[in-house]
Amino acid sequence: MAKYNITEKKEKEAAYRSLVSPKFMDELKEKILNIILIQKKYKDKNYSAKQLAEDLGTNTRYISAVVNVRFHMNYTTFVNKYRIEEAMNLLVDKRYQELNMEDISDMVGFSNRQSFYASFYKFNGMTPREYKMNHLAQHPAMKENKKKIRTKPDTNKE
């Protein structure tokens, strides 16, 4: 049995996708990338496809069509992809080594630890903790820094 019970979704063909012109799709794609990626709205756990559609003056069907056709995924997976990429950077950045997984999860826009772990595993085939440990194992200098932080000298000894 697979970890986190992730199943692949079957590709469904929605009729409205073919009704959106390629030119309009390209324009909307750029606007979506600007808001989600450049403005970093993926970090906002309450930023929905509905809110994105309102910000772009369109509807969620068009958002869904563009994300499905141009990015080959649904809106949630699209947003989570950027969250996971950000989390991967934070997990290996020595400035954030003391943060726990809940802190990282919150910083990148997940509303709970479970969805963070499931999404991370879906994209990377390993948990965030495994990813962090693998990275530390590949960089001995970081491993040494971690040991120094954990083993604080006991100042009460005589």
CSV table of N, CA and C in Angstrom, one decimal:
chain,number,residue,atom,x,y,z
A,1,MET,N,0.8,-1.2,0.0
A,1,MET,CA,0.0,0.0,0.0
A,1,MET,C,0.9,1.2,0.0
A,2,ALA,N,0.5,2.2,-0.8
A,2,ALA,CA,1.4,3.4,-1.0
A,2,ALA,C,1.2,4.3,0.2
A,3,LYS,N,2.2,5.1,0.5
A,3,LYS,CA,2.1,6.1,1.5
A,3,LYS,C,1.1,7.2,1.1
A,4,TYR,N,0.3,7.7,2.0
A,4,TYR,CA,-0.6,8.8,1.8
A,4,TYR,C,-1.7,8.4,0.8
A,5,ASN,N,-1.8,7.2,0.4
A,5,ASN,CA,-2.9,6.7,-0.5
A,5,ASN,C,-3.2,7.7,-1.6
A,6,ILE,N,-2.2,8.1,-2.4
A,6,ILE,CA,-2.4,9.0,-3.5
A,6,ILE,C,-2.7,8.2,-4.8
A,7,THR,N,-3.8,8.6,-5.4
A,7,THR,CA,-4.2,7.9,-6.6
A,7,THR,C,-4.2,8.9,-7.8
A,8,GLU,N,-3.8,8.4,-8.9
A,8,GLU,CA,-3.8,9.3,-10.1
A,8,GLU,C,-5.2,9.5,-10.6
A,9,LYS,N,-5.5,10.7,-11.0
A,9,LYS,CA,-6.8,11.0,-11.5
A,9,LYS,C,-6.8,10.8,-13.0
A,10,LYS,N,-7.9,10.3,-13.5
A,10,LYS,CA,-8.1,10.1,-14.9
A,10,LYS,C,-8.4,11.4,-15.6
A,11,GLU,N,-7.8,11.6,-16.8
A,11,GLU,CA,-8.0,12.8,-17.5
A,11,GLU,C,-9.4,12.9,-18.1
A,12,LYS,N,-10.1,13.9,-17.8
A,12,LYS,CA,-11.4,14.1,-18.3
A,12,LYS,C,-11.4,15.3,-19.3
A,13,GLU,N,-12.2,15.1,-20.3
A,13,GLU,CA,-12.2,16.2,-21.4
A,13,GLU,C,-13.5,17.0,-21.1
A,14,ALA,N,-13.3,18.2,-20.7
A,14,ALA,CA,-14.4,19.1,-20.5
A,14,ALA,C,-14.7,19.9,-21.8
A,15,ALA,N,-15.9,20.0,-22.2
A,15,ALA,CA,-16.3,20.6,-23.5
A,15,ALA,C,-15.9,22.1,-23.5
A,16,TYR,N,-16.0,22.8,-22.4
A,16,TYR,CA,-15.7,24.2,-22.4
A,16,TYR,C,-14.2,24.5,-22.7
A,17,ARG,N,-13.4,23.6,-22.4
A,17,ARG,CA,-11.9,23.8,-22.7
A,17,ARG,C,-11.7,24.2,-24.2
A,18,SER,N,-12.4,23.5,-25.0
A,18,SER,CA,-12.1,23.7,-26.5
A,18,SER,C,-12.8,25.0,-27.0
A,19,LEU,N,-13.7,25.6,-26.1
A,19,LEU,CA,-14.4,26.8,-26.5
A,19,LEU,C,-13.5,28.1,-26.3
A,20,VAL,N,-12.5,28.0,-25.5
A,20,VAL,CA,-11.6,29.1,-25.1
A,20,VAL,C,-10.6,29.2,-26.2
A,21,SER,N,-10.4,30.4,-26.8
A,21,SER,CA,-9.5,30.6,-27.9
A,21,SER,C,-8.0,30.4,-27.4
A,22,PRO,N,-7.1,29.9,-28.2
A,22,PRO,CA,-5.7,29.8,-27.8
A,22,PRO,C,-5.1,31.1,-27.4
A,23,LYS,N,-5.4,32.2,-28.1
A,23,LYS,CA,-4.9,33.5,-27.8
A,23,LYS,C,-5.3,34.0,-26.4
A,24,PHE,N,-6.6,33.8,-26.1
A,24,PHE,CA,-7.2,34.1,-24.8
A,24,PHE,C,-6.5,33.3,-23.7
A,25,MET,N,-6.3,32.0,-24.0
A,25,MET,CA,-5.7,31.1,-23.0
A,25,MET,C,-4.2,31.6,-22.7
A,26,ASP,N,-3.5,32.0,-23.7
A,26,ASP,CA,-2.1,32.5,-23.5
A,26,ASP,C,-2.1,33.7,-22.7
A,27,GLU,N,-3.1,34.6,-22.9
A,27,GLU,CA,-3.2,35.9,-22.2
A,27,GLU,C,-3.5,35.6,-20.7
A,28,LEU,N,-4.5,34.7,-20.5
A,28,LEU,CA,-4.9,34.3,-19.1
A,28,LEU,C,-3.8,33.6,-18.4
A,29,LYS,N,-3.0,32.7,-19.2
A,29,LYS,CA,-1.9,32.0,-18.6
A,29,LYS,C,-0.9,33.0,-18.0
A,30,GLU,N,-0.5,34.0,-18.7
A,30,GLU,CA,0.5,35.0,-18.3
A,30,GLU,C,-0.1,35.7,-17.0
A,31,LYS,N,-1.3,36.1,-17.0
A,31,LYS,CA,-1.9,36.8,-15.9
A,31,LYS,C,-2.0,35.9,-14.7
A,32,ILE,N,-2.3,34.6,-14.9
A,32,ILE,CA,-2.3,33.7,-13.8
A,32,ILE,C,-1.0,33.5,-13.2
A,33,LEU,N,0.1,33.3,-14.0
A,33,LEU,CA,1.4,33.2,-13.5
A,33,LEU,C,1.9,34.4,-12.8
A,34,ASN,N,1.5,35.6,-13.3
A,34,ASN,CA,1.8,36.9,-12.6
A,34,ASN,C,1.3,36.9,-11.2
A,35,ILE,N,0.0,36.5,-11.0
A,35,ILE,CA,-0.6,36.6,-9.7
A,35,ILE,C,-0.1,35.5,-8.8
A,36,ILE,N,-0.1,34.3,-9.3
A,36,ILE,CA,0.2,33.1,-8.4
A,36,ILE,C,1.7,33.1,-8.1
A,37,LEU,N,2.5,33.3,-9.1
A,37,LEU,CA,4.0,33.1,-9.0
A,37,LEU,C,4.7,34.4,-8.6
A,38,ILE,N,4.5,35.4,-9.4
A,38,ILE,CA,5.2,36.7,-9.2
A,38,ILE,C,4.8,37.4,-7.9
A,39,GLN,N,3.4,37.5,-7.8
A,39,GLN,CA,2.9,38.1,-6.6
A,39,GLN,C,2.8,37.2,-5.4
A,40,LYS,N,3.2,35.9,-5.6
A,40,LYS,CA,3.3,34.9,-4.6
A,40,LYS,C,2.0,34.6,-3.8
A,41,LYS,N,0.9,34.7,-4.6
A,41,LYS,CA,-0.4,34.4,-4.0
A,41,LYS,C,-0.5,32.9,-3.5
A,42,TYR,N,0.4,32.0,-4.0
A,42,TYR,CA,0.4,30.6,-3.6
A,42,TYR,C,0.7,30.5,-2.1
A,43,LYS,N,1.3,31.5,-1.5
A,43,LYS,CA,1.5,31.5,-0.1
A,43,LYS,C,0.3,31.8,0.8
A,44,ASP,N,-0.7,32.3,0.1
A,44,ASP,CA,-2.0,32.7,0.8
A,44,ASP,C,-2.9,31.4,0.8
A,45,LYS,N,-3.0,30.8,2.0
A,45,LYS,CA,-3.8,29.6,2.1
A,45,LYS,C,-5.3,29.8,1.8
A,46,ASN,N,-5.8,31.0,1.8
A,46,ASN,CA,-7.2,31.3,1.5
A,46,ASN,C,-7.4,31.8,0.0
A,47,TYR,N,-6.3,31.8,-0.8
A,47,TYR,CA,-6.5,32.3,-2.1
A,47,TYR,C,-7.0,31.2,-3.1
A,48,SER,N,-8.2,31.3,-3.4
A,48,SER,CA,-8.9,30.2,-4.2
A,48,SER,C,-8.9,30.6,-5.7
A,49,ALA,N,-9.4,29.6,-6.5
A,49,ALA,CA,-9.6,29.8,-7.9
A,49,ALA,C,-10.6,30.9,-8.1
A,50,LYS,N,-11.6,30.9,-7.2
A,50,LYS,CA,-12.7,31.9,-7.3
A,50,LYS,C,-12.1,33.3,-7.1
A,51,GLN,N,-11.2,33.4,-6.1
A,51,GLN,CA,-10.6,34.7,-5.9
A,51,GLN,C,-9.7,35.2,-7.0
A,52,LEU,N,-9.0,34.2,-7.6
A,52,LEU,CA,-8.2,34.5,-8.8
A,52,LEU,C,-9.0,34.9,-9.9
A,53,ALA,N,-10.1,34.2,-10.2
A,53,ALA,CA,-11.0,34.6,-11.2
A,53,ALA,C,-11.6,36.0,-11.0
A,54,GLU,N,-11.9,36.4,-9.8
A,54,GLU,CA,-12.4,37.7,-9.5
A,54,GLU,C,-11.3,38.8,-9.8
A,55,ASP,N,-10.1,38.5,-9.3
A,55,ASP,CA,-9.0,39.4,-9.6
A,55,ASP,C,-8.7,39.6,-11.0
A,56,LEU,N,-9.0,38.6,-11.9
A,56,LEU,CA,-8.7,38.7,-13.3
A,56,LEU,C,-9.9,39.1,-14.1
A,57,GLY,N,-11.1,39.3,-13.4
A,57,GLY,CA,-12.3,39.7,-14.1
A,57,GLY,C,-12.8,38.6,-15.0
A,58,THR,N,-12.7,37.4,-14.6
A,58,THR,CA,-13.2,36.2,-15.4
A,58,THR,C,-13.9,35.3,-14.5
A,59,ASN,N,-14.2,34.1,-15.0
A,59,ASN,CA,-14.8,33.1,-14.1
A,59,ASN,C,-14.0,31.9,-13.9
A,60,THR,N,-14.4,31.0,-12.9
A,60,THR,CA,-13.5,29.9,-12.5
A,60,THR,C,-13.4,28.8,-13.6
A,61,ARG,N,-14.4,28.8,-14.5
A,61,ARG,CA,-14.3,27.8,-15.6
A,61,ARG,C,-13.2,28.2,-16.6
A,62,TYR,N,-13.0,29.4,-16.8
A,62,TYR,CA,-11.8,29.8,-17.7
A,62,TYR,C,-10.5,29.6,-16.9
A,63,ILE,N,-10.5,29.9,-15.6
A,63,ILE,CA,-9.3,29.6,-14.9
A,63,ILE,C,-9.0,28.1,-14.9
A,64,SER,N,-10.0,27.3,-14.7
A,64,SER,CA,-9.8,25.8,-14.7
A,64,SER,C,-9.3,25.4,-16.1
A,65,ALA,N,-9.9,25.9,-17.1
A,65,ALA,CA,-9.6,25.5,-18.5
A,65,ALA,C,-8.1,25.8,-18.8
A,66,VAL,N,-7.7,27.0,-18.5
A,66,VAL,CA,-6.3,27.4,-18.7
A,66,VAL,C,-5.3,26.6,-17.9
A,67,VAL,N,-5.6,26.4,-16.7
A,67,VAL,CA,-4.7,25.6,-15.8
A,67,VAL,C,-4.6,24.2,-16.3
A,68,ASN,N,-5.7,23.6,-16.7
A,68,ASN,CA,-5.7,22.2,-17.2
A,68,ASN,C,-5.0,22.1,-18.5
A,69,VAL,N,-5.3,23.0,-19.4
A,69,VAL,CA,-4.7,22.9,-20.8
A,69,VAL,C,-3.3,23.3,-20.9
A,70,ARG,N,-3.0,24.5,-20.2
A,70,ARG,CA,-1.6,25.0,-20.4
A,70,ARG,C,-0.6,24.4,-19.3
A,71,PHE,N,-1.1,24.0,-18.2
A,71,PHE,CA,-0.2,23.5,-17.2
A,71,PHE,C,-0.4,22.0,-16.9
A,72,HIS,N,-1.4,21.4,-17.5
A,72,HIS,CA,-1.7,20.0,-17.4
A,72,HIS,C,-1.9,19.5,-16.0
A,73,MET,N,-2.6,20.3,-15.2
A,73,MET,CA,-3.0,19.9,-13.8
A,73,MET,C,-4.2,20.7,-13.4
A,74,ASN,N,-4.8,20.4,-12.2
A,74,ASN,CA,-5.9,21.2,-11.7
A,74,ASN,C,-5.3,22.4,-10.9
A,75,TYR,N,-6.2,23.3,-10.5
A,75,TYR,CA,-5.8,24.5,-9.8
A,75,TYR,C,-5.0,24.2,-8.5
A,76,THR,N,-5.6,23.3,-7.7
A,76,THR,CA,-5.0,22.9,-6.4
A,76,THR,C,-3.6,22.4,-6.6
A,77,THR,N,-3.4,21.5,-7.6
A,77,THR,CA,-2.1,20.9,-7.8
A,77,THR,C,-1.1,22.0,-8.3
A,78,PHE,N,-1.6,22.9,-9.2
A,78,PHE,CA,-0.8,24.0,-9.7
A,78,PHE,C,-0.3,24.9,-8.6
A,79,VAL,N,-1.2,25.3,-7.7
A,79,VAL,CA,-0.7,26.1,-6.5
A,79,VAL,C,0.2,25.3,-5.6
A,80,ASN,N,-0.1,24.1,-5.3
A,80,ASN,CA,0.7,23.3,-4.4
A,80,ASN,C,2.1,23.0,-5.0
A,81,LYS,N,2.2,23.0,-6.3
A,81,LYS,CA,3.5,22.8,-6.9
A,81,LYS,C,4.5,24.0,-6.5
A,82,TYR,N,4.0,25.2,-6.5
A,82,TYR,CA,4.8,26.3,-6.1
A,82,TYR,C,5.1,26.3,-4.6
A,83,ARG,N,4.1,25.9,-3.9
A,83,ARG,CA,4.3,25.8,-2.4
A,83,ARG,C,5.4,24.8,-2.1
A,84,ILE,N,5.3,23.6,-2.8
A,84,ILE,CA,6.3,22.6,-2.5
A,84,ILE,C,7.7,23.0,-2.9
A,85,GLU,N,7.8,23.7,-4.1
A,85,GLU,CA,9.1,24.2,-4.5
A,85,GLU,C,9.7,25.2,-3.5
A,86,GLU,N,8.9,26.0,-2.9
A,86,GLU,CA,9.3,27.0,-1.9
A,86,GLU,C,9.7,26.2,-0.6
A,87,ALA,N,8.9,25.2,-0.2
A,87,ALA,CA,9.2,24.4,0.9
A,87,ALA,C,10.6,23.7,0.8
A,88,MET,N,10.8,23.2,-0.4
A,88,MET,CA,12.1,22.5,-0.7
A,88,MET,C,13.3,23.4,-0.5
A,89,ASN,N,13.1,24.7,-0.9
A,89,ASN,CA,14.2,25.7,-0.7
A,89,ASN,C,14.3,26.0,0.8
A,90,LEU,N,13.2,26.1,1.5
A,90,LEU,CA,13.3,26.5,3.0
A,90,LEU,C,13.9,25.3,3.8
A,91,LEU,N,13.6,24.1,3.4
A,91,LEU,CA,14.0,22.9,4.1
A,91,LEU,C,15.5,22.7,4.1
A,92,VAL,N,16.2,23.2,3.0
A,92,VAL,CA,17.6,23.1,2.9
A,92,VAL,C,18.4,24.4,3.1
A,93,ASP,N,17.7,25.4,3.4
A,93,ASP,CA,18.3,26.7,3.7
A,93,ASP,C,18.7,26.7,5.2
A,94,LYS,N,20.0,26.9,5.4
A,94,LYS,CA,20.5,26.9,6.8
A,94,LYS,C,19.9,28.0,7.7
A,95,ARG,N,19.4,29.0,7.1
A,95,ARG,CA,18.7,30.1,7.9
A,95,ARG,C,17.4,29.6,8.6
A,96,TYR,N,16.8,28.5,8.0
A,96,TYR,CA,15.5,28.0,8.5
A,96,TYR,C,15.6,26.6,9.1
A,97,GLN,N,16.8,26.1,9.5
A,97,GLN,CA,17.0,24.8,10.0
A,97,GLN,C,16.3,24.5,11.3
A,98,GLU,N,16.1,25.6,12.1
A,98,GLU,CA,15.5,25.4,13.4
A,98,GLU,C,13.9,25.4,13.3
A,99,LEU,N,13.4,25.7,12.2
A,99,LEU,CA,11.9,25.6,12.0
A,99,LEU,C,11.4,24.2,12.0
A,100,ASN,N,10.2,24.0,12.5
A,100,ASN,CA,9.6,22.6,12.4
A,100,ASN,C,8.8,22.6,11.2
A,101,MET,N,8.3,21.4,10.9
A,101,MET,CA,7.5,21.2,9.6
A,101,MET,C,6.2,22.0,9.6
A,102,GLU,N,5.6,22.2,10.7
A,102,GLU,CA,4.4,23.0,10.7
A,102,GLU,C,4.7,24.5,10.4
A,103,ASP,N,5.8,25.0,10.8
A,103,ASP,CA,6.2,26.3,10.5
A,103,ASP,C,6.5,26.5,9.0
A,104,ILE,N,7.2,25.5,8.4
A,104,ILE,CA,7.5,25.5,7.0
A,104,ILE,C,6.2,25.4,6.2
A,105,SER,N,5.3,24.5,6.6
A,105,SER,CA,4.0,24.3,6.0
A,105,SER,C,3.2,25.6,5.9
A,106,ASP,N,3.2,26.3,7.1
A,106,ASP,CA,2.5,27.5,7.2
A,106,ASP,C,3.1,28.6,6.3
A,107,MET,N,4.4,28.7,6.3
A,107,MET,CA,5.1,29.7,5.5
A,107,MET,C,4.8,29.7,4.0
A,108,VAL,N,4.6,28.4,3.5
A,108,VAL,CA,4.4,28.3,2.1
A,108,VAL,C,3.0,28.2,1.7
A,109,GLY,N,2.1,28.3,2.6
A,109,GLY,CA,0.6,28.4,2.3
A,109,GLY,C,-0.3,27.2,2.5
A,110,PHE,N,0.2,26.2,3.1
A,110,PHE,CA,-0.6,25.0,3.4
A,110,PHE,C,-1.4,25.3,4.7
A,111,SER,N,-2.7,24.9,4.7
A,111,SER,CA,-3.5,25.1,5.9
A,111,SER,C,-3.3,24.1,7.0
A,112,ASN,N,-2.7,23.0,6.6
A,112,ASN,CA,-2.4,22.0,7.7
A,112,ASN,C,-1.3,21.1,7.3
A,113,ARG,N,-0.7,20.5,8.3
A,113,ARG,CA,0.5,19.7,8.1
A,113,ARG,C,0.2,18.4,7.2
A,114,GLN,N,-1.0,17.9,7.4
A,114,GLN,CA,-1.3,16.7,6.6
A,114,GLN,C,-1.3,16.9,5.1
A,115,SER,N,-1.9,18.0,4.7
A,115,SER,CA,-2.0,18.3,3.3
A,115,SER,C,-0.6,18.7,2.8
A,116,PHE,N,0.2,19.3,3.6
A,116,PHE,CA,1.6,19.6,3.2
A,116,PHE,C,2.4,18.3,3.0
A,117,TYR,N,2.3,17.3,3.9
A,117,TYR,CA,3.0,16.1,3.8
A,117,TYR,C,2.5,15.3,2.5
A,118,ALA,N,1.2,15.2,2.4
A,118,ALA,CA,0.6,14.5,1.2
A,118,ALA,C,1.1,15.1,-0.1
A,119,SER,N,1.0,16.4,-0.2
A,119,SER,CA,1.4,17.1,-1.4
A,119,SER,C,2.9,16.9,-1.7
A,120,PHE,N,3.7,17.1,-0.6
A,120,PHE,CA,5.2,17.0,-0.7
A,120,PHE,C,5.5,15.6,-1.2
A,121,TYR,N,4.9,14.6,-0.7
A,121,TYR,CA,5.1,13.2,-1.1
A,121,TYR,C,4.7,12.9,-2.5
A,122,LYS,N,3.6,13.5,-2.9
A,122,LYS,CA,3.1,13.4,-4.3
A,122,LYS,C,4.1,13.9,-5.3
A,123,PHE,N,4.7,15.0,-5.0
A,123,PHE,CA,5.7,15.7,-5.9
A,123,PHE,C,7.1,15.1,-5.8
A,124,ASN,N,7.5,14.6,-4.7
A,124,ASN,CA,8.9,14.2,-4.5
A,124,ASN,C,9.1,12.7,-4.1
A,125,GLY,N,8.0,12.0,-3.8
A,125,GLY,CA,8.2,10.6,-3.5
A,125,GLY,C,8.8,10.3,-2.2
A,126,MET,N,8.9,11.4,-1.3
A,126,MET,CA,9.4,11.3,0.0
A,126,MET,C,8.8,12.4,0.9
A,127,THR,N,8.9,12.2,2.2
A,127,THR,CA,8.3,13.2,3.1
A,127,THR,C,9.2,14.4,3.2
A,128,PRO,N,8.7,15.5,3.7
A,128,PRO,CA,9.6,16.7,3.9
A,128,PRO,C,10.8,16.4,4.8
A,129,ARG,N,10.6,15.6,5.8
A,129,ARG,CA,11.6,15.2,6.8
A,129,ARG,C,12.7,14.4,6.0
A,130,GLU,N,12.3,13.4,5.2
A,130,GLU,CA,13.2,12.6,4.5
A,130,GLU,C,14.0,13.4,3.5
A,131,TYR,N,13.4,14.4,2.9
A,131,TYR,CA,14.0,15.3,2.0
A,131,TYR,C,15.1,16.1,2.7
A,132,LYS,N,14.8,16.6,3.8
A,132,LYS,CA,15.7,17.4,4.6
A,132,LYS,C,16.9,16.6,5.1
A,133,MET,N,16.6,15.4,5.6
A,133,MET,CA,17.7,14.5,6.0
A,133,MET,C,18.6,14.1,4.9
A,134,ASN,N,18.0,13.8,3.7
A,134,ASN,CA,18.8,13.4,2.5
A,134,ASN,C,19.7,14.6,2.2
A,135,HIS,N,19.2,15.8,2.2
A,135,HIS,CA,20.0,16.9,1.9
A,135,HIS,C,21.2,17.1,2.9
A,136,LEU,N,20.8,17.0,4.2
A,136,LEU,CA,21.9,17.1,5.2
A,136,LEU,C,23.0,16.0,5.0
A,137,ALA,N,22.6,14.8,4.7
A,137,ALA,CA,23.5,13.8,4.5
A,137,ALA,C,24.5,14.1,3.3
A,138,GLN,N,24.0,14.8,2.3
A,138,GLN,CA,24.8,15.2,1.2
A,138,GLN,C,25.8,16.4,1.5
A,139,HIS,N,25.5,17.1,2.5
A,139,HIS,CA,26.3,18.3,2.9
A,139,HIS,C,26.8,18.1,4.3
A,140,PRO,N,27.9,17.5,4.5
A,140,PRO,CA,28.5,17.3,5.8
A,140,PRO,C,28.7,18.5,6.7
A,141,ALA,N,29.0,19.6,6.0
A,141,ALA,CA,29.2,20.9,6.8
A,141,ALA,C,27.9,21.3,7.5
A,142,MET,N,26.7,21.1,6.9
A,142,MET,CA,25.5,21.4,7.5
A,142,MET,C,25.1,20.4,8.6
A,143,LYS,N,25.5,19.2,8.4
A,143,LYS,CA,25.3,18.2,9.4
A,143,LYS,C,26.1,18.5,10.7
A,144,GLU,N,27.3,19.0,10.5
A,144,GLU,CA,28.1,19.4,11.7
A,144,GLU,C,27.5,20.6,12.4
A,145,ASN,N,27.0,21.6,11.6
A,145,ASN,CA,26.4,22.7,12.2
A,145,ASN,C,25.2,22.3,13.0
A,146,LYS,N,24.4,21.3,12.6
A,146,LYS,CA,23.2,20.8,13.2
A,146,LYS,C,23.6,20.1,14.5
A,147,LYS,N,24.7,19.4,14.5
A,147,LYS,CA,25.2,18.7,15.7
A,147,LYS,C,25.6,19.7,16.8
A,148,LYS,N,26.3,20.8,16.4
A,148,LYS,CA,26.7,21.8,17.3
A,148,LYS,C,25.5,22.5,18.0
A,149,ILE,N,24.5,22.7,17.2
A,149,ILE,CA,23.3,23.4,17.8
A,149,ILE,C,22.6,22.5,18.7
A,150,ARG,N,22.5,21.2,18.4
A,150,ARG,CA,21.8,20.2,19.3
A,150,ARG,C,22.5,19.9,20.6
A,151,THR,N,23.9,19.9,20.5
A,151,THR,CA,24.6,19.5,21.7
A,151,THR,C,25.2,20.8,22.4
A,152,LYS,N,24.3,21.5,23.1
A,152,LYS,CA,24.8,22.7,23.8
A,152,LYS,C,25.5,22.2,25.1
A,153,PRO,N,26.6,22.9,25.4
A,153,PRO,CA,27.3,22.4,26.6
A,153,PRO,C,26.5,22.7,27.9
A,154,ASP,N,26.6,21.8,28.8
A,154,ASP,CA,25.9,22.0,30.1
A,154,ASP,C,26.7,22.9,31.0
A,155,THR,N,26.2,24.1,31.2
A,155,THR,CA,26.9,25.2,31.9
A,155,THR,C,26.7,25.0,33.4
A,156,ASN,N,25.9,24.0,33.9
A,156,ASN,CA,25.7,23.8,35.3
A,156,ASN,C,26.7,22.9,35.9
A,157,LYS,N,27.5,22.2,35.1
A,157,LYS,CA,28.5,21.3,35.6
A,157,LYS,C,29.6,22.0,36.3
A,158,GLU,N,30.1,21.4,37.3
A,158,GLU,CA,31.2,22.0,38.1
A,158,GLU,C,32.5,21.4,37.7
